[in-house]
Amino acid sequence: MNMSNKDYAELVKRREPKSPLGADLVKAFTVGGLICCLGQALSILYGEVAGLDEEAAATAVSMTLIFLSALLTGLNVYDRLARFAGAGTLVPITGFANAMASPAMEYRSEGFVLGLAAKMFSITGPVIVYGIAASVVYGLILCLIK
């Protein structure tokens, strides 16, 4: 069968399943919003109930969300939630914790150093490097402006 690229693209478009975009958007928005509501509830809990100042409460919230994301990733709950909610689970701090924990869990059988420790940064390493590089560039620009 000899097809042009255009014919092949049309064939693929006809055969691919239709994505329920509206339902996917609602799921992503709902789950992402619930994660953010959990963060806000934790902030209130740490701030008003535990008596931490705003900065300490924010740090405690971040640590709690990272811990919960890593724990749920290890228990294979976060992956099922991500399959259901899609991009809704990519709320920055929880998604980043999941991106670090998933490869670590996948490669743990290769050993602590070569498996768990080395693969943990396979996805997040470039994010960290470019984040640091961008902050240096932005800092230099800010110094030059002032």
Short mmCIF file of C-alpha atoms in Angstrom, two decimals, residues 28-44 61-62 65 69 78 81 87-95:
data_model
loop_
_atom_site.label_atom_id
_atom_site.label_comp_id
_atom_site.label_asym_id
_atom_site.label_seq_id
_atom_site.Cartn_x
_atom_site.Cartn_y
_atom_site.Cartn_z
CA ALA A 28 -8.55 18.19 35.42
CA PHE A 29 -10.03 21.39 36.84
CA THR A 30 -11.80 19.55 39.67
CA VAL A 31 -8.83 17.45 40.77
CA GLY A 32 -6.36 20.33 40.42
CA GLY A 33 -8.73 22.53 42.39
CA LEU A 34 -9.09 19.89 45.11
CA ILE A 35 -5.31 19.65 45.42
CA CYS A 36 -5.14 23.44 45.78
CA CYS A 37 -8.00 23.36 48.32
CA LEU A 38 -6.06 20.75 50.30
CA GLY A 39 -3.05 23.07 50.26
CA GLN A 40 -5.20 25.97 51.47
CA ALA A 41 -6.77 23.85 54.21
CA LEU A 42 -3.31 22.76 55.35
CA SER A 43 -2.20 26.40 55.36
CA ILE A 44 -5.10 27.35 57.61
CA VAL A 61 2.28 22.97 53.50
CA SER A 62 4.93 22.43 50.81
CA LEU A 65 2.14 18.09 49.82
CA SER A 69 2.59 13.04 46.58
CA TYR A 78 -1.12 9.00 42.30
CA LEU A 81 -5.42 9.61 39.92
CA ALA A 87 -3.21 17.51 33.73
CA GLY A 88 -5.12 18.30 36.92
CA THR A 89 -2.46 16.40 38.87
CA LEU A 90 0.30 18.61 37.51
CA VAL A 91 -0.22 21.25 40.18
CA PRO A 92 3.43 22.30 40.39
CA ILE A 93 4.56 20.96 43.74
CA THR A 94 2.67 17.66 43.65
CA GLY A 95 3.46 17.01 40.01
#
